[in-house]
């Protein structure tokens, strides 16, 4: 094959492809903020899970097995928002799905905390605000473009 049939990588086509690359340029602040909120939620889940686990092992709970199971479950559930946060920071398109799922799961939890007659109400307010703000940031057009997500009918 001659060089006329194979364009060199420094041609105009290659430059245009680089300009449309979603990873080109700086990461939008909205994407960074969404990743930070997801990481915050994941960190809170790990802390809560470890707290429940330690209390279940060191104190005298009604059901030690249930306390240990809940603690381990919370720590494992923390992987979803933590992996999503890492993916968002690295601009991986797949990461928006787990981040959205995390926020949608947080809304009913926040609602139940708000209905409690205890000190859980401020936690419900904080969780609800974080979930709504993160949802807004995740569905924002700038975030979608930065992750390289195309809508229906826009694929090649």
Tab-separated table of C-alpha atoms in Angstrom:
chain	number	residue	atom	x	y	z
A	1	UNK	CA	0.000	0.000	0.000
A	2	UNK	CA	1.223	3.430	-0.786
A	3	UNK	CA	1.319	6.409	1.539
A	4	UNK	CA	-1.499	7.985	-0.481
A	5	UNK	CA	-3.905	5.267	0.657
A	6	UNK	CA	-2.983	5.472	4.357
A	7	UNK	CA	-3.267	9.022	5.693
A	8	UNK	CA	-0.655	9.996	8.235
A	9	UNK	CA	-1.864	10.356	11.833
A	10	UNK	CA	-1.091	14.088	11.808
A	11	UNK	CA	-3.644	14.865	9.081
A	12	UNK	CA	-6.699	17.047	9.540
A	13	UNK	CA	-8.887	13.984	10.208
A	14	UNK	CA	-6.792	12.991	13.209
A	15	UNK	CA	-6.835	16.550	14.568
A	16	UNK	CA	-10.635	16.699	14.221
A	17	UNK	CA	-11.024	13.365	16.012
A	18	UNK	CA	-8.901	14.644	18.901
A	19	UNK	CA	-11.028	17.795	19.204
A	20	UNK	CA	-14.222	15.736	19.632
A	21	UNK	CA	-12.626	13.402	22.182
A	22	UNK	CA	-14.521	13.791	25.476
A	23	UNK	CA	-11.307	13.394	27.466
A	24	UNK	CA	-9.701	16.345	25.696
A	25	UNK	CA	-9.401	19.460	27.772
A	26	UNK	CA	-9.892	20.017	31.466
A	27	UNK	CA	-12.483	18.116	33.483
A	28	UNK	CA	-15.622	20.219	34.052
A	29	UNK	CA	-16.191	21.375	37.625
A	30	UNK	CA	-19.654	19.820	37.647
A	31	UNK	CA	-18.123	16.425	36.976
A	32	UNK	CA	-15.558	16.919	39.735
A	33	UNK	CA	-18.277	17.993	42.182
A	34	UNK	CA	-20.435	14.983	41.284
A	35	UNK	CA	-17.455	12.685	41.860
A	36	UNK	CA	-16.750	14.357	45.204
A	37	UNK	CA	-20.353	13.893	46.346
A	38	UNK	CA	-20.327	10.235	45.312
A	39	UNK	CA	-17.043	9.733	47.170
A	40	UNK	CA	-18.507	11.463	50.228
A	41	UNK	CA	-21.477	9.101	50.211
A	42	UNK	CA	-19.214	6.086	49.789
A	43	UNK	CA	-16.998	7.227	52.635
A	44	UNK	CA	-20.041	7.751	54.862
A	45	UNK	CA	-21.242	4.236	54.060
A	46	UNK	CA	-17.849	2.769	54.940
A	47	UNK	CA	-17.733	4.725	58.210
A	48	UNK	CA	-21.289	3.716	59.120
A	49	UNK	CA	-20.649	0.102	58.222
A	50	UNK	CA	-17.473	-0.081	60.286
A	51	UNK	CA	-19.223	1.640	63.204
A	52	UNK	CA	-22.095	-0.871	63.150
A	53	UNK	CA	-19.632	-3.746	62.745
A	54	UNK	CA	-17.476	-2.653	65.695
A	55	UNK	CA	-20.539	-2.045	67.874
A	56	UNK	CA	-21.909	-5.448	66.921
A	57	UNK	CA	-18.681	-7.172	67.872
A	58	UNK	CA	-17.780	-5.249	71.030
A	59	UNK	CA	-21.119	-4.480	72.669
A	60	UNK	CA	-24.071	-6.648	73.581
A	61	UNK	CA	-26.549	-6.156	70.711
A	62	UNK	CA	-29.899	-7.905	70.567
A	63	UNK	CA	-28.688	-9.907	67.588
A	64	UNK	CA	-24.922	-9.939	67.028
A	65	UNK	CA	-25.209	-11.779	63.708
A	66	UNK	CA	-27.625	-9.174	62.345
A	67	UNK	CA	-25.357	-6.302	63.429
A	68	UNK	CA	-22.304	-7.884	61.818
A	69	UNK	CA	-24.240	-8.622	58.635
A	70	UNK	CA	-25.487	-5.028	58.429
A	71	UNK	CA	-21.986	-3.659	58.957
A	72	UNK	CA	-20.497	-5.849	56.252
A	73	UNK	CA	-23.377	-5.032	53.889
A	74	UNK	CA	-22.861	-1.290	54.325
A	75	UNK	CA	-19.140	-1.600	53.641
A	76	UNK	CA	-19.795	-3.653	50.493
A	77	UNK	CA	-22.506	-1.212	49.350
A	78	UNK	CA	-19.953	1.589	49.681
A	79	UNK	CA	-18.079	0.125	46.719
A	80	UNK	CA	-20.757	1.350	44.292
A	81	UNK	CA	-20.409	5.091	44.944
A	82	UNK	CA	-16.646	4.846	45.477
A	83	UNK	CA	-16.092	3.105	42.137
A	84	UNK	CA	-18.484	5.546	40.478
A	85	UNK	CA	-16.558	8.492	41.931
A	86	UNK	CA	-13.288	7.108	40.608
A	87	UNK	CA	-14.830	6.526	37.193
A	88	UNK	CA	-16.253	10.046	37.110
A	89	UNK	CA	-12.854	11.519	37.924
A	90	UNK	CA	-11.300	9.436	35.148
A	91	UNK	CA	-14.131	10.450	32.752
A	92	UNK	CA	-15.454	6.947	32.184
A	93	UNK	CA	-18.901	6.934	30.609
A	94	UNK	CA	-19.978	3.800	32.497
A	95	UNK	CA	-19.569	5.566	35.847
A	96	UNK	CA	-22.604	7.782	35.486
A	97	UNK	CA	-24.997	4.818	35.795
A	98	UNK	CA	-23.738	3.622	39.197
A	99	UNK	CA	-23.566	7.226	40.403
A	100	UNK	CA	-27.190	7.814	39.378
A	101	UNK	CA	-28.279	4.548	41.006
A	102	UNK	CA	-26.553	5.579	44.231
A	103	UNK	CA	-28.409	8.891	44.295
A	104	UNK	CA	-31.752	7.286	43.514
A	105	UNK	CA	-31.217	4.775	46.334
A	106	UNK	CA	-30.306	7.606	48.711
A	107	UNK	CA	-33.595	9.482	48.212
A	108	UNK	CA	-35.888	6.920	49.947
A	109	UNK	CA	-33.332	6.561	52.744
A	110	UNK	CA	-33.348	10.338	53.224
A	111	UNK	CA	-37.162	10.332	53.237
A	112	UNK	CA	-37.270	7.666	55.948
A	113	UNK	CA	-34.722	9.574	58.018
A	114	UNK	CA	-36.868	12.703	57.716
A	115	UNK	CA	-39.889	10.837	59.066
A	116	UNK	CA	-38.014	9.742	62.208
A	117	UNK	CA	-38.560	11.454	65.548
A	118	UNK	CA	-34.930	11.700	66.466
A	119	UNK	CA	-31.563	13.156	65.611
A	120	UNK	CA	-31.837	11.359	62.259
A	121	UNK	CA	-33.762	14.296	60.758
A	122	UNK	CA	-30.641	16.441	60.114
A	123	UNK	CA	-28.972	13.414	58.534
A	124	UNK	CA	-32.029	12.979	56.297
A	125	UNK	CA	-31.881	16.625	55.249
A	126	UNK	CA	-28.168	16.390	54.461
A	127	UNK	CA	-28.532	13.113	52.556
A	128	UNK	CA	-31.500	14.410	50.582
A	129	UNK	CA	-29.671	17.594	49.602
A	130	UNK	CA	-26.542	15.700	48.564
A	131	UNK	CA	-28.577	13.244	46.487
A	132	UNK	CA	-30.580	15.946	44.686
A	133	UNK	CA	-27.512	18.099	43.983
A	134	UNK	CA	-25.577	15.071	42.723
A	135	UNK	CA	-28.481	14.054	40.468
A	136	UNK	CA	-28.609	17.546	38.962
A	137	UNK	CA	-24.858	17.498	38.385
A	138	UNK	CA	-24.935	14.028	36.824
A	139	UNK	CA	-27.696	14.727	34.302
A	140	UNK	CA	-26.240	18.096	33.298
A	141	UNK	CA	-25.364	18.394	29.623
A	142	UNK	CA	-21.799	19.452	30.330
A	143	UNK	CA	-21.237	16.345	32.436
A	144	UNK	CA	-22.810	14.130	29.792
A	145	UNK	CA	-20.567	15.566	27.078
A	146	UNK	CA	-17.455	15.272	29.260
A	147	UNK	CA	-18.199	11.576	29.791
A	148	UNK	CA	-18.760	11.022	26.069
A	149	UNK	CA	-22.350	9.865	26.545
A	150	UNK	CA	-24.515	10.245	23.472
A	151	UNK	CA	-28.260	10.296	23.544
A	152	UNK	CA	-30.557	7.993	21.576
A	153	UNK	CA	-30.073	8.265	17.835
A	154	UNK	CA	-26.760	10.105	18.136
A	155	UNK	CA	-24.450	7.092	17.829
A	156	UNK	CA	-22.267	6.509	14.830
